[in-house]
Short mmCIF file of C-alpha atoms in Angstrom, two decimals:
data_model
loop_
_atom_site.label_atom_id
_atom_site.label_comp_id
_atom_site.label_asym_id
_atom_site.label_seq_id
_atom_site.Cartn_x
_atom_site.Cartn_y
_atom_site.Cartn_z
CA UNK A 127 -69.50 1.50 53.53
CA UNK A 128 -71.73 4.15 54.58
CA UNK A 129 -71.16 7.84 53.83
CA UNK A 130 -70.99 10.49 56.50
CA UNK A 131 -73.07 13.72 55.91
CA UNK A 132 -70.91 15.81 58.20
CA UNK A 133 -73.85 16.46 60.48
CA UNK A 134 -72.98 16.03 64.27
CA UNK A 135 -73.32 17.68 67.57
CA UNK A 136 -71.50 21.13 68.19
CA UNK A 137 -68.58 21.31 70.38
CA UNK A 138 -65.85 23.64 71.26
CA UNK A 139 -63.18 21.07 70.90
CA UNK A 140 -60.91 22.00 67.84
CA UNK A 141 -58.50 19.91 65.75
CA UNK A 142 -55.68 22.01 67.28
CA UNK A 143 -56.97 21.12 70.75
CA UNK A 144 -56.86 17.13 70.38
CA UNK A 145 -54.39 16.60 67.62
CA UNK A 146 -51.47 15.81 70.15
CA UNK A 147 -53.74 13.57 72.26
CA UNK A 148 -54.88 11.64 69.18
CA UNK A 149 -51.20 11.17 67.92
CA UNK A 150 -50.06 10.04 71.41
CA UNK A 151 -52.70 7.43 71.76
CA UNK A 152 -52.09 6.02 68.31
CA UNK A 153 -48.43 5.82 69.14
CA UNK A 154 -49.20 3.75 72.20
CA UNK A 155 -50.78 1.21 69.93
CA UNK A 156 -47.67 -0.85 68.95
CA UNK A 157 -47.86 -1.43 65.12
CA UNK A 158 -44.24 -2.45 64.34
CA UNK A 159 -44.25 -4.38 61.09
CA UNK A 160 -44.32 -7.33 60.98
CA UNK A 161 -44.60 -8.45 64.47
CA UNK A 162 -47.50 -6.27 65.46
CA UNK A 163 -50.29 -6.30 63.08
CA UNK A 164 -52.38 -3.21 62.70
CA UNK A 165 -55.79 -4.42 63.53
CA UNK A 166 -55.91 -2.81 67.09
CA UNK A 167 -54.95 0.49 65.53
CA UNK A 168 -57.49 0.06 62.67
CA UNK A 169 -60.06 -0.42 65.36
CA UNK A 170 -59.03 2.76 67.38
CA UNK A 171 -59.30 4.79 64.07
CA UNK A 172 -62.83 3.31 63.40
CA UNK A 173 -63.76 4.14 67.07
CA UNK A 174 -62.54 7.70 66.71
CA UNK A 175 -64.55 8.27 63.45
CA UNK A 176 -67.65 6.51 65.09
CA UNK A 177 -67.52 8.91 68.03
CA UNK A 178 -68.37 11.79 65.69
CA UNK A 179 -70.93 9.69 63.63
CA UNK A 180 -68.71 8.59 60.73
CA UNK A 181 -69.08 4.94 59.81
CA UNK A 182 -66.19 2.95 58.33
CA UNK A 183 -65.13 -0.27 57.12
CA UNK A 184 -62.23 -2.45 58.42
CA UNK A 185 -60.67 -4.82 55.70
CA UNK A 186 -58.02 -7.39 56.49
CA UNK A 187 -55.61 -8.62 53.79
CA UNK A 188 -54.54 -11.21 56.07
CA UNK A 189 -55.22 -12.04 59.74
CA UNK A 190 -54.69 -8.83 61.71
CA UNK A 191 -53.36 -6.88 58.64
CA UNK A 192 -56.23 -4.36 58.78
CA UNK A 193 -56.93 -1.04 57.06
CA UNK A 194 -59.96 1.20 57.89
CA UNK A 195 -61.70 3.09 55.15
CA UNK A 196 -64.35 5.74 55.26
CA UNK A 197 -66.00 8.36 52.95
CA UNK A 198 -66.98 11.95 53.81
CA UNK A 199 -69.71 13.20 51.62
CA UNK A 200 -69.06 16.58 50.04
CA UNK A 201 -71.50 19.35 48.77
CA UNK A 202 -70.94 18.69 45.11
CA UNK A 203 -71.50 14.93 44.23
CA UNK A 204 -70.54 15.68 40.56
CA UNK A 205 -66.83 16.27 41.51
CA UNK A 206 -64.53 13.29 41.88
CA UNK A 207 -63.33 12.49 45.39
CA UNK A 208 -59.96 13.33 47.07
CA UNK A 209 -58.04 10.41 48.65
CA UNK A 210 -56.39 10.94 52.00
CA UNK A 211 -54.41 7.89 52.82
CA UNK A 212 -51.95 7.14 55.60
CA UNK A 213 -50.29 3.87 57.02
CA UNK A 214 -50.80 2.58 60.47
CA UNK A 215 -47.75 0.48 60.63
CA UNK A 216 -44.22 1.59 61.82
CA UNK A 217 -40.76 0.22 61.85
CA UNK A 218 -39.45 -1.45 64.81
CA UNK A 219 -37.62 0.45 67.63
CA UNK A 220 -34.91 -0.63 69.99
CA UNK A 221 -36.10 0.78 73.36
CA UNK A 222 -32.54 0.70 74.88
CA UNK A 223 -31.39 3.29 72.28
CA UNK A 224 -34.19 5.72 73.17
CA UNK A 225 -34.39 8.30 75.93
CA UNK A 226 -38.20 7.57 76.17
CA UNK A 227 -40.41 4.58 75.62
CA UNK A 228 -40.74 4.48 71.90
CA UNK A 229 -44.28 3.12 72.30
CA UNK A 230 -45.21 5.43 75.34
CA UNK A 231 -46.54 8.31 73.31
CA UNK A 232 -44.99 10.73 75.62
CA UNK A 233 -45.71 14.31 75.51
CA UNK A 234 -42.81 16.44 76.91
CA UNK A 235 -40.96 19.54 75.99
CA UNK A 236 -43.79 20.55 73.60
CA UNK A 237 -43.26 17.43 71.49
CA UNK A 238 -44.85 14.25 70.92
CA UNK A 239 -42.47 11.37 71.17
CA UNK A 240 -42.56 8.01 69.93
CA UNK A 241 -42.23 5.74 66.89
CA UNK A 242 -44.56 6.95 64.18
CA UNK A 243 -44.56 10.63 65.41
CA UNK A 244 -43.32 11.58 61.93
CA UNK A 245 -43.72 8.28 60.04
CA UNK A 246 -46.67 8.65 59.70
CA UNK A 247 -49.09 8.57 62.57
CA UNK A 248 -48.58 12.34 62.75
CA UNK A 249 -50.62 12.79 59.48
CA UNK A 250 -53.08 10.08 60.73
CA UNK A 251 -53.72 12.19 63.78
CA UNK A 252 -53.94 15.55 61.89
CA UNK A 253 -56.47 14.01 59.44
CA UNK A 254 -58.52 12.57 62.11
CA UNK A 255 -58.58 15.82 64.26
CA UNK A 256 -59.60 17.79 61.17
CA UNK A 257 -62.48 15.55 60.21
CA UNK A 258 -63.68 15.10 63.71
CA UNK A 259 -63.81 18.84 64.25
CA UNK A 260 -65.75 19.20 60.92
CA UNK A 261 -68.44 16.66 61.82
CA UNK A 262 -68.95 18.19 65.33
CA UNK A 263 -69.39 21.64 63.70
CA UNK A 264 -71.40 20.67 60.62
CA UNK A 265 -68.77 21.36 58.06
CA UNK A 266 -68.76 19.53 54.68
CA UNK A 267 -66.11 19.71 52.16
CA UNK A 268 -66.65 20.75 48.56
CA UNK A 269 -66.01 17.29 47.18
CA UNK A 270 -66.17 13.83 48.60
CA UNK A 271 -63.24 12.64 50.68
CA UNK A 272 -62.18 9.11 50.89
CA UNK A 273 -60.13 8.31 54.13
CA UNK A 274 -57.89 5.25 54.04
CA UNK A 275 -55.81 4.16 57.25
CA UNK A 276 -53.52 1.51 55.78
CA UNK A 277 -51.52 -1.61 56.71
CA UNK A 278 -48.21 -2.81 55.69
CA UNK A 279 -46.65 0.11 53.99
CA UNK A 280 -43.25 -0.40 55.71
CA UNK A 281 -43.00 -3.78 54.23
CA UNK A 282 -44.09 -2.87 50.65
CA UNK A 283 -47.55 -2.69 50.87
CA UNK A 284 -48.57 -6.04 49.67
CA UNK A 285 -50.91 -6.63 52.52
CA UNK A 286 -52.08 -3.07 52.52
CA UNK A 287 -52.51 -0.51 49.79
CA UNK A 288 -51.31 -2.85 46.78
CA UNK A 289 -53.70 -5.64 47.98
CA UNK A 290 -56.70 -3.11 48.37
CA UNK A 291 -55.87 -1.80 44.85
CA UNK A 292 -55.93 -5.38 43.45
CA UNK A 293 -58.96 -6.59 45.37
CA UNK A 294 -61.06 -3.64 46.34
CA UNK A 295 -60.40 -0.80 43.81
CA UNK A 296 -63.94 0.37 43.99
CA UNK A 297 -63.23 2.12 47.12
CA UNK A 298 -60.93 4.43 45.43
CA UNK A 299 -61.62 4.12 41.57
CA UNK A 300 -63.45 7.38 41.33
CA UNK A 301 -60.70 9.40 43.17
CA UNK A 302 -58.54 11.62 40.91
CA UNK A 303 -56.00 13.13 43.47
CA UNK A 304 -54.54 11.84 46.67
CA UNK A 305 -52.50 13.34 49.48
CA UNK A 306 -50.36 11.55 52.08
CA UNK A 307 -46.87 11.51 53.65
CA UNK A 308 -43.44 12.96 53.39
CA UNK A 309 -44.19 16.39 51.87
CA UNK A 310 -45.43 19.82 52.94
CA UNK A 311 -42.92 20.21 55.94
CA UNK A 312 -40.90 23.33 56.20
CA UNK A 313 -37.05 23.63 55.58
CA UNK A 314 -35.58 27.02 56.64
CA UNK A 315 -33.15 28.17 54.04
CA UNK A 316 -32.70 31.66 55.48
CA UNK A 317 -33.87 33.65 58.49
CA UNK A 318 -36.92 34.90 56.77
CA UNK A 319 -37.36 32.14 54.03
CA UNK A 320 -38.89 28.66 54.33
CA UNK A 321 -39.56 26.19 51.50
CA UNK A 322 -42.23 23.56 51.56
CA UNK A 323 -41.18 20.64 49.44
CA UNK A 324 -44.35 18.90 48.31
CA UNK A 325 -43.69 15.37 46.99
CA UNK A 326 -44.62 14.86 43.33
CA UNK A 327 -42.26 11.92 42.55
CA UNK A 328 -40.75 8.77 44.00
CA UNK A 329 -37.74 6.79 42.86
CA UNK A 330 -38.75 2.98 42.15
CA UNK A 331 -37.58 0.31 44.18
CA UNK A 332 -35.77 -2.98 43.70
CA UNK A 333 -34.42 -5.24 46.42
CA UNK A 334 -32.07 -7.71 44.78
CA UNK A 335 -30.67 -11.08 46.06
CA UNK A 336 -27.47 -11.86 44.51
CA UNK A 337 -26.18 -15.47 44.63
CA UNK A 338 -22.82 -17.12 43.70
CA UNK A 339 -22.24 -20.94 43.52
CA UNK A 340 -19.34 -23.02 43.39
CA UNK A 341 -17.93 -26.20 44.62
CA UNK A 342 -17.79 -26.70 48.41
CA UNK A 343 -14.36 -27.81 49.89
CA UNK A 344 -11.81 -27.78 52.63
CA UNK A 345 -10.44 -24.36 53.51
CA UNK A 346 -6.96 -25.60 53.36
CA UNK A 347 -6.90 -26.73 49.80
CA UNK A 348 -6.27 -24.37 46.54
CA UNK A 349 -9.58 -23.53 44.80
CA UNK A 350 -9.91 -21.91 41.58
CA UNK A 351 -13.65 -21.03 41.93
CA UNK A 352 -14.86 -19.72 45.24
CA UNK A 353 -18.49 -18.63 45.65
CA UNK A 354 -17.47 -16.08 48.39
CA UNK A 355 -14.92 -14.47 46.14
CA UNK A 356 -17.08 -14.16 43.07
CA UNK A 357 -19.90 -12.69 45.21
CA UNK A 358 -17.52 -10.26 47.17
CA UNK A 359 -16.17 -9.02 43.60
CA UNK A 360 -19.74 -8.48 42.41
CA UNK A 361 -20.87 -6.63 45.62
CA UNK A 362 -17.69 -4.37 45.42
CA UNK A 363 -18.22 -3.46 41.82
CA UNK A 364 -21.93 -2.43 42.55
CA UNK A 365 -21.03 -0.62 45.82
CA UNK A 366 -18.39 1.59 44.08
CA UNK A 367 -20.35 2.23 40.92
CA UNK A 368 -21.62 5.81 40.39
CA UNK A 369 -24.60 6.17 38.15
CA UNK A 370 -24.89 9.05 35.74
CA UNK A 371 -26.97 12.19 36.69
CA UNK A 372 -30.38 12.57 35.20
CA UNK A 373 -32.37 15.70 36.08
CA UNK A 374 -36.07 14.79 36.00
CA UNK A 375 -38.78 17.40 35.57
CA UNK A 376 -39.55 17.38 39.18
CA UNK A 377 -35.86 17.86 40.24
CA UNK A 378 -35.40 20.52 37.63
CA UNK A 379 -38.21 22.52 38.71
CA UNK A 380 -37.10 22.19 42.44
CA UNK A 381 -33.72 23.52 41.53
CA UNK A 382 -34.87 26.31 39.42
CA UNK A 383 -37.43 27.45 41.86
CA UNK A 384 -34.88 27.24 44.85
CA UNK A 385 -32.22 29.18 42.83
CA UNK A 386 -34.84 31.77 42.09
CA UNK A 387 -35.92 32.39 45.61
CA UNK A 388 -32.61 32.04 47.31
CA UNK A 389 -30.15 33.54 44.72
CA UNK A 390 -27.94 30.47 45.02
CA UNK A 391 -26.00 29.65 41.85
CA UNK A 392 -27.88 26.32 41.33
CA UNK A 393 -27.47 24.99 37.78
CA UNK A 394 -30.20 22.52 37.06
CA UNK A 395 -28.16 20.93 34.41
CA UNK A 396 -24.89 20.46 36.45
CA UNK A 397 -26.53 20.51 40.11
CA UNK A 398 -23.95 18.44 41.93
CA UNK A 399 -21.41 21.00 42.46
CA UNK A 400 -23.70 23.12 44.18
CA UNK A 401 -25.02 20.70 46.43
CA UNK A 402 -22.88 21.76 49.47
CA UNK A 403 -24.58 25.06 49.52
CA UNK A 404 -27.84 23.48 50.50
CA UNK A 405 -26.81 22.17 53.82
CA UNK A 406 -29.30 19.59 55.10
CA UNK A 407 -31.16 19.65 51.83
CA UNK A 408 -28.00 18.17 50.02
CA UNK A 409 -28.82 14.64 51.27
CA UNK A 410 -32.35 14.65 50.12
CA UNK A 411 -31.67 16.35 46.60
CA UNK A 412 -28.39 14.22 45.98
CA UNK A 413 -30.38 11.06 46.08
CA UNK A 414 -32.83 12.19 43.51
CA UNK A 415 -30.17 13.10 40.90
CA UNK A 416 -29.21 9.52 39.90
CA UNK A 417 -30.02 5.92 40.33
CA UNK A 418 -28.48 4.18 43.35
CA UNK A 419 -27.47 0.69 44.36
CA UNK A 420 -26.24 0.03 47.83
CA UNK A 421 -25.15 -3.43 49.36
CA UNK A 422 -26.89 -3.94 52.66
CA UNK A 423 -26.60 -7.70 53.45
CA UNK A 424 -24.06 -10.49 53.05
CA UNK A 425 -24.47 -14.25 54.00
CA UNK A 426 -22.02 -17.24 53.37
CA UNK A 427 -20.65 -20.23 55.08
CA UNK A 428 -21.12 -22.02 58.27
CA UNK A 429 -17.66 -23.06 59.45
CA UNK A 430 -14.20 -21.40 59.37
CA UNK A 431 -12.49 -24.27 57.49
CA UNK A 432 -15.22 -25.08 54.99
CA UNK A 433 -15.58 -23.21 51.57
CA UNK A 434 -19.25 -22.82 51.15
CA UNK A 435 -21.06 -23.92 47.94
CA UNK A 436 -22.92 -20.53 47.69
CA UNK A 437 -22.82 -16.99 49.08
CA UNK A 438 -25.64 -14.39 48.93
CA UNK A 439 -25.95 -10.54 49.14
CA UNK A 440 -28.89 -8.28 49.15
CA UNK A 441 -28.59 -4.81 47.25
CA UNK A 442 -30.99 -1.87 47.78
CA UNK A 443 -31.48 -0.48 44.38
CA UNK A 444 -33.61 2.67 43.73
CA UNK A 445 -34.17 4.17 40.15
CA UNK A 446 -35.44 7.35 38.71
CA UNK A 447 -38.71 7.53 36.71
CA UNK A 448 -37.86 6.44 33.28
CA UNK A 449 -34.43 4.94 34.18
CA UNK A 450 -35.41 1.43 35.43
CA UNK A 451 -33.89 -0.14 32.28
CA UNK A 452 -30.67 1.64 32.75
CA UNK A 453 -30.39 0.52 36.28
CA UNK A 454 -30.86 -3.20 35.83
CA UNK A 455 -28.80 -3.37 32.56
CA UNK A 456 -25.88 -1.78 34.56
CA UNK A 457 -26.42 -4.18 37.40
CA UNK A 458 -26.12 -7.11 35.08
CA UNK A 459 -22.92 -5.93 33.63
CA UNK A 460 -21.40 -5.35 37.00
CA UNK A 461 -22.43 -8.89 38.66
CA UNK A 462 -20.55 -10.65 36.17
CA UNK A 463 -21.24 -14.21 34.60
CA UNK A 464 -20.71 -16.14 37.84
CA UNK A 465 -23.36 -14.36 39.92
CA UNK A 466 -27.19 -14.47 39.35
CA UNK A 467 -29.83 -12.02 40.75
CA UNK A 468 -33.51 -12.02 41.56
CA UNK A 469 -36.01 -9.51 43.02
CA UNK A 470 -37.13 -9.94 46.51
CA UNK A 471 -39.18 -6.70 46.27
CA UNK A 472 -39.90 -4.57 43.35
CA UNK A 473 -42.13 -1.32 42.91
CA UNK A 474 -42.55 1.35 40.24
CA UNK A 475 -41.19 4.77 40.13
CA UNK A 476 -44.00 7.43 39.87
CA UNK A 477 -43.89 11.24 38.90
CA UNK A 478 -46.74 13.91 38.46
CA UNK A 479 -46.79 17.47 37.54
CA UNK A 480 -46.91 20.24 40.02
CA UNK A 481 -49.89 21.95 38.70
CA UNK A 482 -53.63 22.10 38.74
CA UNK A 483 -56.48 23.23 41.08
CA UNK A 484 -55.25 20.85 44.00
CA UNK A 485 -51.68 22.14 43.79
CA UNK A 486 -53.00 25.78 43.89
CA UNK A 487 -55.06 24.80 47.01
CA UNK A 488 -52.07 23.54 48.68
CA UNK A 489 -49.86 26.39 47.96
CA UNK A 490 -52.64 28.87 49.13
CA UNK A 491 -53.17 26.92 52.41
CA UNK A 492 -49.50 27.07 53.30
CA UNK A 493 -49.08 30.73 52.28
CA UNK A 494 -52.14 31.54 54.29
CA UNK A 495 -50.45 30.12 57.53
CA UNK A 496 -46.82 31.03 56.57
CA UNK A 497 -46.55 34.10 54.17
CA UNK A 498 -42.95 33.31 53.82
CA UNK A 499 -43.33 29.93 52.87
CA UNK A 500 -42.54 28.79 49.28
CA UNK A 501 -44.04 25.43 48.03
CA UNK A 502 -42.11 23.55 45.45
CA UNK A 503 -42.16 19.96 44.00
CA UNK A 504 -39.46 17.36 45.00
CA UNK A 505 -38.71 13.62 44.47
CA UNK A 506 -38.50 11.31 47.29
CA UNK A 507 -35.72 8.82 47.25
CA UNK A 508 -37.74 6.22 49.26
CA UNK A 509 -41.31 4.83 48.45
CA UNK A 510 -44.87 5.31 49.90
CA UNK A 511 -48.26 3.89 49.18
CA UNK A 512 -48.53 6.46 46.43
CA UNK A 513 -46.99 3.72 44.08
CA UNK A 514 -50.16 1.57 44.61
CA UNK A 515 -52.80 4.34 44.01
CA UNK A 516 -51.04 5.67 41.05
CA UNK A 517 -52.10 2.33 39.31
CA UNK A 518 -55.53 3.52 39.42
CA UNK A 519 -54.73 6.77 37.61
CA UNK A 520 -54.66 8.75 40.85
CA UNK A 521 -52.34 11.88 40.96
CA UNK A 522 -50.43 11.59 44.33
CA UNK A 523 -48.84 14.22 46.41
CA UNK A 524 -46.91 14.07 49.58
CA UNK A 525 -48.60 16.83 51.76
CA UNK A 526 -48.36 16.39 55.48
CA UNK A 527 -47.92 20.11 56.39
CA UNK A 528 -45.77 20.92 59.29
CA UNK A 529 -43.89 24.17 60.38
CA UNK A 530 -40.64 22.97 61.85
CA UNK A 531 -38.04 24.54 64.06
CA UNK A 532 -34.98 25.45 61.94
CA UNK A 533 -32.71 23.60 64.01
CA UNK A 534 -34.56 20.31 63.80
CA UNK A 535 -33.02 17.70 61.54
CA UNK A 536 -36.39 16.34 60.49
CA UNK A 537 -35.64 13.81 57.79
CA UNK A 538 -33.07 12.10 60.18
CA UNK A 539 -36.12 11.26 62.38
CA UNK A 540 -37.83 9.13 59.99
CA UNK A 541 -36.97 5.45 61.25
CA UNK A 542 -34.46 7.22 63.69
CA UNK A 543 -33.94 7.18 67.39
CA UNK A 544 -36.12 9.64 69.66
CA UNK A 545 -38.59 10.22 66.72
CA UNK A 546 -40.69 13.30 67.81
CA UNK A 547 -42.75 16.07 66.43
CA UNK A 548 -43.48 19.55 67.75
CA UNK A 549 -47.06 20.05 69.10
CA UNK A 550 -47.08 23.46 67.40
CA UNK A 551 -46.20 21.74 64.22
CA UNK A 552 -49.15 19.51 64.40
CA UNK A 553 -51.49 22.43 65.17
CA UNK A 554 -50.13 24.22 62.14
CA UNK A 555 -50.70 21.13 60.14
CA UNK A 556 -54.41 21.02 61.22
CA UNK A 557 -54.91 24.64 60.21
CA UNK A 558 -53.31 23.95 56.67
CA UNK A 559 -55.27 20.82 56.15
CA UNK A 560 -58.49 22.54 57.15
CA UNK A 561 -57.87 25.35 54.59
CA UNK A 562 -56.76 22.98 51.91
CA UNK A 563 -59.67 20.50 52.31
CA UNK A 564 -62.24 23.41 52.35
CA UNK A 565 -60.89 24.74 48.98
CA UNK A 566 -59.47 21.91 46.93
#
């Protein structure tokens, strides 16, 4: 992989000028996982980098499952690099449910519309826009920057970040920090106050398959042991169970900071009664207070009058950092003796501190563009490629800065219908990223 020096022909095209167009073009490349592999998008990224003199490498974990990696040379070779990573794949979209073509990349009403507009082709476009402007104008960052545009995040990263960490760690091994998705976006909590949650933690994930077995038989007979009944009882117990609250360091700091800046009576030791005061934030914070286990799929039988020999269910479990053992000890108690379980997907929980020079640079960049903004850490209930890169000792932050309209239910757009992002938010993001990357 060849490094770019940041030298290139001057141009008046700025990151803010082209970010919406870049995002629109990228959305039009359908990368629905698993039916549409990322190779065309990876090649598009490589082309956009090549246009400004940055060479890159495309690596496939499997046919079509491609990631693009590049390195920008900074002014101080003694400093460890910063990793910026973003995934190229998206979840599928049912076109009949949308008001626009989900893969049309339409620009209307001052928004860019389409699958991936917020998860997470917006960050891909903002990163490309800033780096392209830098190389056109001769700007070099103070440290090397590794760019990774990745495959397969939406299916667990086994043919994306996890595969690269296992097979090509040398691309990232000298990086000490990383930024990526689902953080740095504004949440309006008062007319003159916005918070910017920066992701510093993620719950772990375990998708479980439960299986009950029993003798098959005729539906008209008396049966003492029915696989469907045993499975249904286990699923019901799990679905109705409420795990205890555990306030992790990330959540505690979030609640303490929010209470301080808003004056709300948020008790970090007993936060749940106060959640209703947080409006749209309650959904996000509530999921970070405890382990969760939600039944999502059921399958049994093939005919109305035949008792099946087995029945299966899928449970989506998410566990807090430090509480994985509690999760699965409890699950084993709830499923009972006649039901077995196995993982169909499993990944770690991650958490890092909200401190240090990189965090200071994030906060300064946000406040420079929004003096009313308050950065604070939060825990994400889902998962990102940060899980993979944390295995290399990299500290990971969700930092995709956006200044959003107060009325926009942003978190509902992730994997949602009519996914879209304001053009002004993208332009804000390029300005914040530019400030951050020049100083971090």
